[in-house]
CSV table of C-alpha atoms in Angstrom, one decimal:
chain,number,residue,atom,x,y,z
A,1,MET,CA,-35.6,22.3,-41.4
A,2,ARG,CA,-38.5,24.6,-40.3
A,3,VAL,CA,-39.2,27.8,-42.2
A,4,ARG,CA,-38.1,30.1,-39.4
A,5,GLU,CA,-34.7,28.3,-39.1
A,6,LEU,CA,-34.2,28.3,-42.9
A,7,PHE,CA,-35.1,32.1,-42.9
A,8,LEU,CA,-32.4,32.8,-40.4
A,9,VAL,CA,-29.8,30.7,-42.2
A,10,THR,CA,-30.6,32.6,-45.4
A,11,LEU,CA,-30.3,35.9,-43.7
A,12,LEU,CA,-26.9,35.0,-42.4
A,13,LEU,CA,-25.7,33.8,-45.8
A,14,LEU,CA,-26.9,37.0,-47.4
A,15,ALA,CA,-25.1,39.0,-44.7
A,16,VAL,CA,-21.9,37.3,-45.6
A,17,THR,CA,-22.1,37.3,-49.3
A,18,LEU,CA,-23.6,40.7,-50.2
A,19,PRO,CA,-20.8,42.9,-49.0
A,20,ALA,CA,-18.4,40.7,-51.1
A,21,ALA,CA,-20.8,41.0,-54.1
A,22,ALA,CA,-20.8,44.8,-53.7
A,23,GLN,CA,-17.0,44.9,-53.8
A,24,GLU,CA,-17.0,42.7,-56.9
A,25,GLU,CA,-19.4,45.0,-58.6
A,26,GLU,CA,-17.1,48.0,-58.0
A,27,ARG,CA,-14.3,46.1,-59.7
A,28,GLU,CA,-16.5,45.3,-62.8
A,29,GLY,CA,-15.0,41.8,-63.1
A,30,PRO,CA,-16.4,38.8,-64.9
A,31,TRP,CA,-18.7,37.9,-61.9
A,32,SER,CA,-22.3,38.9,-61.6
A,33,GLY,CA,-25.4,37.5,-60.0
A,34,VAL,CA,-28.7,37.9,-58.1
A,35,ALA,CA,-29.9,36.9,-54.6
A,36,THR,CA,-33.7,36.7,-53.8
A,37,LEU,CA,-35.5,36.4,-50.5
A,38,GLY,CA,-39.2,36.4,-49.7
A,39,TYR,CA,-40.8,35.6,-46.3
A,40,LEU,CA,-44.3,35.8,-45.1
A,41,ALA,CA,-45.7,34.8,-41.6
A,42,THR,CA,-49.2,35.1,-40.2
A,43,SER,CA,-50.6,34.3,-36.8
A,44,GLY,CA,-54.0,34.1,-35.1
A,45,ASN,CA,-56.6,31.4,-35.6
A,46,THR,CA,-54.1,29.7,-38.0
A,47,GLU,CA,-50.3,30.1,-38.1
A,48,ASN,CA,-48.8,30.2,-41.5
A,49,SER,CA,-45.3,30.9,-42.8
A,50,SER,CA,-43.6,30.7,-46.1
A,51,LEU,CA,-40.1,31.3,-47.4
A,52,ASN,CA,-38.7,31.4,-50.9
A,53,THR,CA,-35.0,32.0,-51.5
A,54,ALA,CA,-32.9,31.8,-54.6
A,55,THR,CA,-29.4,32.8,-55.9
A,56,GLU,CA,-27.8,32.8,-59.2
A,57,VAL,CA,-24.1,33.5,-60.0
A,58,LYS,CA,-22.7,34.1,-63.5
A,59,TYR,CA,-19.0,34.0,-64.6
A,60,THR,CA,-18.2,35.2,-68.2
A,61,THR,CA,-14.8,34.8,-69.9
A,62,GLY,CA,-14.2,35.2,-73.6
A,63,SER,CA,-16.9,33.2,-75.5
A,64,TRP,CA,-17.8,31.2,-72.4
A,65,GLU,CA,-20.5,32.0,-69.8
A,66,HIS,CA,-21.1,29.8,-66.7
A,67,ARG,CA,-24.2,30.0,-64.5
A,68,ALA,CA,-24.9,28.3,-61.2
A,69,ARG,CA,-28.3,28.6,-59.4
A,70,ALA,CA,-30.0,27.4,-56.3
A,71,LYS,CA,-33.6,27.8,-55.2
A,72,ALA,CA,-35.6,26.7,-52.2
A,73,ILE,CA,-39.3,27.0,-51.3
A,74,ASN,CA,-40.8,26.0,-47.8
A,75,ALA,CA,-44.2,26.6,-46.4
A,76,THR,CA,-45.9,25.5,-43.1
A,77,GLU,CA,-49.4,25.7,-41.7
A,78,ASP,CA,-49.8,25.1,-37.9
A,79,ASP,CA,-46.3,23.6,-37.8
A,80,VAL,CA,-47.1,21.2,-40.6
A,81,THR,CA,-45.1,21.4,-43.8
A,82,THR,CA,-47.4,22.0,-46.8
A,83,SER,CA,-44.7,22.8,-49.4
A,84,GLU,CA,-41.0,21.9,-49.7
A,85,ALA,CA,-39.0,22.2,-53.0
A,86,TYR,CA,-35.4,22.6,-54.0
A,87,ASP,CA,-33.8,23.3,-57.3
A,88,PHE,CA,-30.0,23.3,-58.2
A,89,GLY,CA,-28.5,23.8,-61.6
A,90,TRP,CA,-25.5,24.5,-63.7
A,91,LYS,CA,-25.3,25.8,-67.3
A,92,SER,CA,-22.3,26.5,-69.5
A,93,THR,CA,-22.8,28.4,-72.7
A,94,TRP,CA,-20.3,28.8,-75.6
A,95,ASN,CA,-21.0,31.6,-78.1
A,96,LEU,CA,-20.6,30.7,-81.7
A,97,SER,CA,-21.5,34.1,-82.9
A,98,GLU,CA,-23.5,37.2,-81.8
A,99,PHE,CA,-26.8,35.3,-82.1
A,100,ASN,CA,-25.9,31.6,-81.9
A,101,TYR,CA,-24.5,29.5,-79.1
A,102,LEU,CA,-24.1,25.9,-77.7
A,103,PHE,CA,-24.9,24.9,-74.1
A,104,GLY,CA,-24.5,22.1,-71.6
A,105,ARG,CA,-27.0,21.9,-68.7
A,106,ILE,CA,-27.3,19.9,-65.5
A,107,SER,CA,-30.5,20.3,-63.4
A,108,TRP,CA,-31.5,18.7,-60.1
A,109,ARG,CA,-35.0,19.1,-58.6
A,110,LYS,CA,-36.5,17.8,-55.4
A,111,ASP,CA,-40.2,18.4,-54.5
A,112,ARG,CA,-41.6,16.6,-51.4
A,113,PHE,CA,-45.2,16.9,-52.6
A,114,SER,CA,-44.9,16.5,-56.4
A,115,GLY,CA,-44.9,12.7,-56.6
A,116,TYR,CA,-41.3,12.7,-57.6
A,117,ASP,CA,-38.7,12.5,-54.8
A,118,GLN,CA,-36.0,13.9,-57.2
A,119,GLN,CA,-35.3,14.4,-60.9
A,120,LEU,CA,-31.8,14.8,-62.4
A,121,SER,CA,-31.3,15.8,-66.0
A,122,GLU,CA,-28.3,16.4,-68.3
A,123,THR,CA,-28.8,18.0,-71.6
A,124,ILE,CA,-26.7,19.6,-74.4
A,125,GLY,CA,-28.0,21.7,-77.3
A,126,TYR,CA,-28.2,24.7,-79.5
A,127,GLY,CA,-29.6,28.2,-78.7
A,128,ARG,CA,-30.3,31.3,-80.7
A,129,ARG,CA,-30.9,34.9,-79.7
A,130,LEU,CA,-34.0,35.6,-81.7
A,131,VAL,CA,-34.5,39.2,-80.5
A,132,ASP,CA,-31.7,41.3,-79.0
A,133,ARG,CA,-32.8,44.9,-78.6
A,134,GLU,CA,-32.4,47.5,-76.0
A,135,ARG,CA,-35.8,46.7,-74.3
A,136,HIS,CA,-36.6,43.2,-75.7
A,137,GLN,CA,-34.6,40.1,-75.6
A,138,LEU,CA,-35.9,36.6,-76.6
A,139,ASN,CA,-33.7,33.4,-76.6
A,140,ALA,CA,-34.8,30.0,-77.7
A,141,GLU,CA,-33.1,26.7,-77.1
A,142,ILE,CA,-33.4,23.0,-78.2
A,143,GLY,CA,-31.4,20.1,-77.0
A,144,ALA,CA,-31.4,16.5,-75.9
A,145,GLY,CA,-30.0,14.3,-73.1
A,146,ALA,CA,-30.9,12.0,-70.2
A,147,ARG,CA,-33.1,12.1,-67.1
A,148,GLN,CA,-33.0,10.0,-63.9
A,149,SER,CA,-36.1,10.2,-61.7
A,150,ASP,CA,-36.9,8.7,-58.3
A,151,LEU,CA,-40.7,8.6,-57.6
A,152,ALA,CA,-42.2,9.0,-54.2
A,153,ASP,CA,-43.6,5.4,-54.4
A,154,GLY,CA,-40.1,4.1,-54.7
A,155,THR,CA,-40.0,3.3,-58.4
A,156,GLU,CA,-37.3,4.7,-60.8
A,157,GLU,CA,-37.4,6.1,-64.3
A,158,ARG,CA,-34.3,6.3,-66.6
A,159,GLU,CA,-35.0,7.8,-70.0
A,160,THR,CA,-33.8,10.0,-72.9
A,161,VAL,CA,-35.3,13.4,-73.1
A,162,VAL,CA,-35.8,16.3,-75.5
A,163,ARG,CA,-35.6,19.8,-74.0
A,164,ALA,CA,-36.9,23.1,-75.3
A,165,GLY,CA,-36.7,26.5,-73.7
A,166,LEU,CA,-37.8,30.1,-74.1
A,167,ASP,CA,-36.3,33.1,-72.2
A,168,TYR,CA,-38.0,36.5,-72.7
A,169,ARG,CA,-37.0,39.9,-71.1
A,170,TRP,CA,-38.9,43.2,-71.5
A,171,GLN,CA,-37.4,46.3,-70.0
A,172,ILE,CA,-40.6,48.2,-69.5
A,173,SER,CA,-38.9,51.2,-68.1
A,174,ASP,CA,-35.5,52.2,-66.4
A,175,THR,CA,-36.8,50.6,-63.2
A,176,THR,CA,-39.3,48.0,-64.3
A,177,GLU,CA,-38.7,44.6,-66.0
A,178,PHE,CA,-41.0,41.7,-67.1
A,179,ARG,CA,-39.5,38.2,-67.4
A,180,GLN,CA,-40.9,35.0,-68.8
A,181,ASP,CA,-39.1,31.7,-68.7
A,182,ILE,CA,-40.4,28.3,-70.0
A,183,ASP,CA,-38.6,25.0,-69.9
A,184,VAL,CA,-39.9,21.7,-71.2
A,185,GLU,CA,-38.3,18.3,-70.8
A,186,SER,CA,-40.1,15.4,-72.6
A,187,GLY,CA,-39.3,11.8,-72.4
A,188,ASN,CA,-41.2,8.4,-72.9
A,189,GLU,CA,-42.2,8.3,-69.2
A,190,ASN,CA,-42.9,11.8,-68.3
A,191,THR,CA,-43.0,15.5,-69.7
A,192,TYR,CA,-41.9,18.2,-67.2
A,193,LEU,CA,-42.9,21.8,-67.8
A,194,GLU,CA,-41.8,24.8,-65.8
A,195,SER,CA,-43.0,28.4,-66.3
A,196,VAL,CA,-41.8,31.3,-64.4
A,197,THR,CA,-43.5,34.7,-64.9
A,198,ALA,CA,-42.0,37.7,-63.0
A,199,LEU,CA,-42.3,41.5,-62.7
A,200,SER,CA,-39.6,43.4,-61.0
A,201,ALA,CA,-39.5,47.0,-59.9
A,202,ARG,CA,-36.3,48.6,-58.6
A,203,LEU,CA,-36.7,50.2,-55.2
A,204,VAL,CA,-33.3,51.7,-54.4
A,205,GLY,CA,-29.9,51.0,-55.8
A,206,ASN,CA,-29.5,47.3,-56.7
A,207,ILE,CA,-32.6,46.2,-54.7
A,208,SER,CA,-35.9,45.4,-56.4
A,209,LEU,CA,-39.3,44.2,-55.5
A,210,VAL,CA,-40.3,41.0,-57.5
A,211,ALA,CA,-43.7,39.4,-57.9
A,212,SER,CA,-43.5,36.0,-59.5
A,213,TYR,CA,-45.8,33.1,-60.5
A,214,THR,CA,-44.3,29.7,-61.0
A,215,ILE,CA,-46.0,26.6,-62.6
A,216,LYS,CA,-44.5,23.2,-62.4
A,217,ASN,CA,-46.2,20.3,-64.2
A,218,ASN,CA,-45.4,16.5,-64.6
A,219,SER,CA,-47.5,14.8,-67.1
A,220,ASP,CA,-47.3,11.4,-65.3
A,221,VAL,CA,-47.4,11.2,-61.5
A,222,PRO,CA,-48.4,8.5,-59.0
A,223,LEU,CA,-52.0,8.0,-58.0
A,224,ALA,CA,-53.5,10.6,-55.5
A,225,THR,CA,-50.9,13.1,-56.6
A,226,GLU,CA,-51.7,16.3,-58.5
A,227,ASN,CA,-49.9,16.9,-61.8
A,228,THR,CA,-49.5,20.7,-61.3
A,229,ASP,CA,-48.0,22.8,-58.5
A,230,THR,CA,-48.1,26.6,-58.5
A,231,TYR,CA,-46.2,29.1,-56.4
A,232,THR,CA,-46.9,32.9,-56.0
A,233,ALA,CA,-44.2,34.9,-54.4
A,234,LEU,CA,-43.4,38.5,-53.4
A,235,SER,CA,-39.6,38.8,-52.9
A,236,LEU,CA,-36.8,41.3,-52.5
A,237,GLU,CA,-34.0,40.8,-55.2
A,238,TYR,CA,-30.4,42.1,-54.9
A,239,THR,CA,-28.4,42.2,-58.1
A,240,PHE,CA,-24.6,42.3,-58.1
């Protein structure tokens, strides 16, 4: 799907879901989430366009919290695709106490230019809220599970993995927030690292402007493939 077409589809989905999200917010129910959209197009000697879109929905009931997320990145230059990546995930958390919790997590990644056609992982583990203050929150997680990977050269990898994660939030002011998320999955065949750094500033109501920098690294990739991919994005974020 070309970037312009994906952009129009995303706008349509947002137009349908945002009014419903606003109504849900008024009811103050167990549902919450965020929708993000960034688009850039240039023309002239070279025509470029890029799109990054993401959504995350959270449902909380009792000691349970469930999160579903989806992300997509697409970029073209002179009608040639230069970047195409998708990410879907599900995470369920059960709170043992105010600071301790257990989690189960499923993550699916597809990146056309990473050397891996797709990666699917299933992990369970333990998490702890190391810092939980008004302006600073820091969570740490450790777990284990399995990962199934299909490489671009047609080979497959099936392995046991150990996962570690850090999630940091700093509420700089009433309208500005800094976020840093780090995830590491390590197995015998490959270690996958993803780092997302973001700074958001609220513009009006529930709409914020977000600048983010993402690093994705695979320790072992096919020949003629780079280990690391980076993405810089400027997006609008709607929280509901």
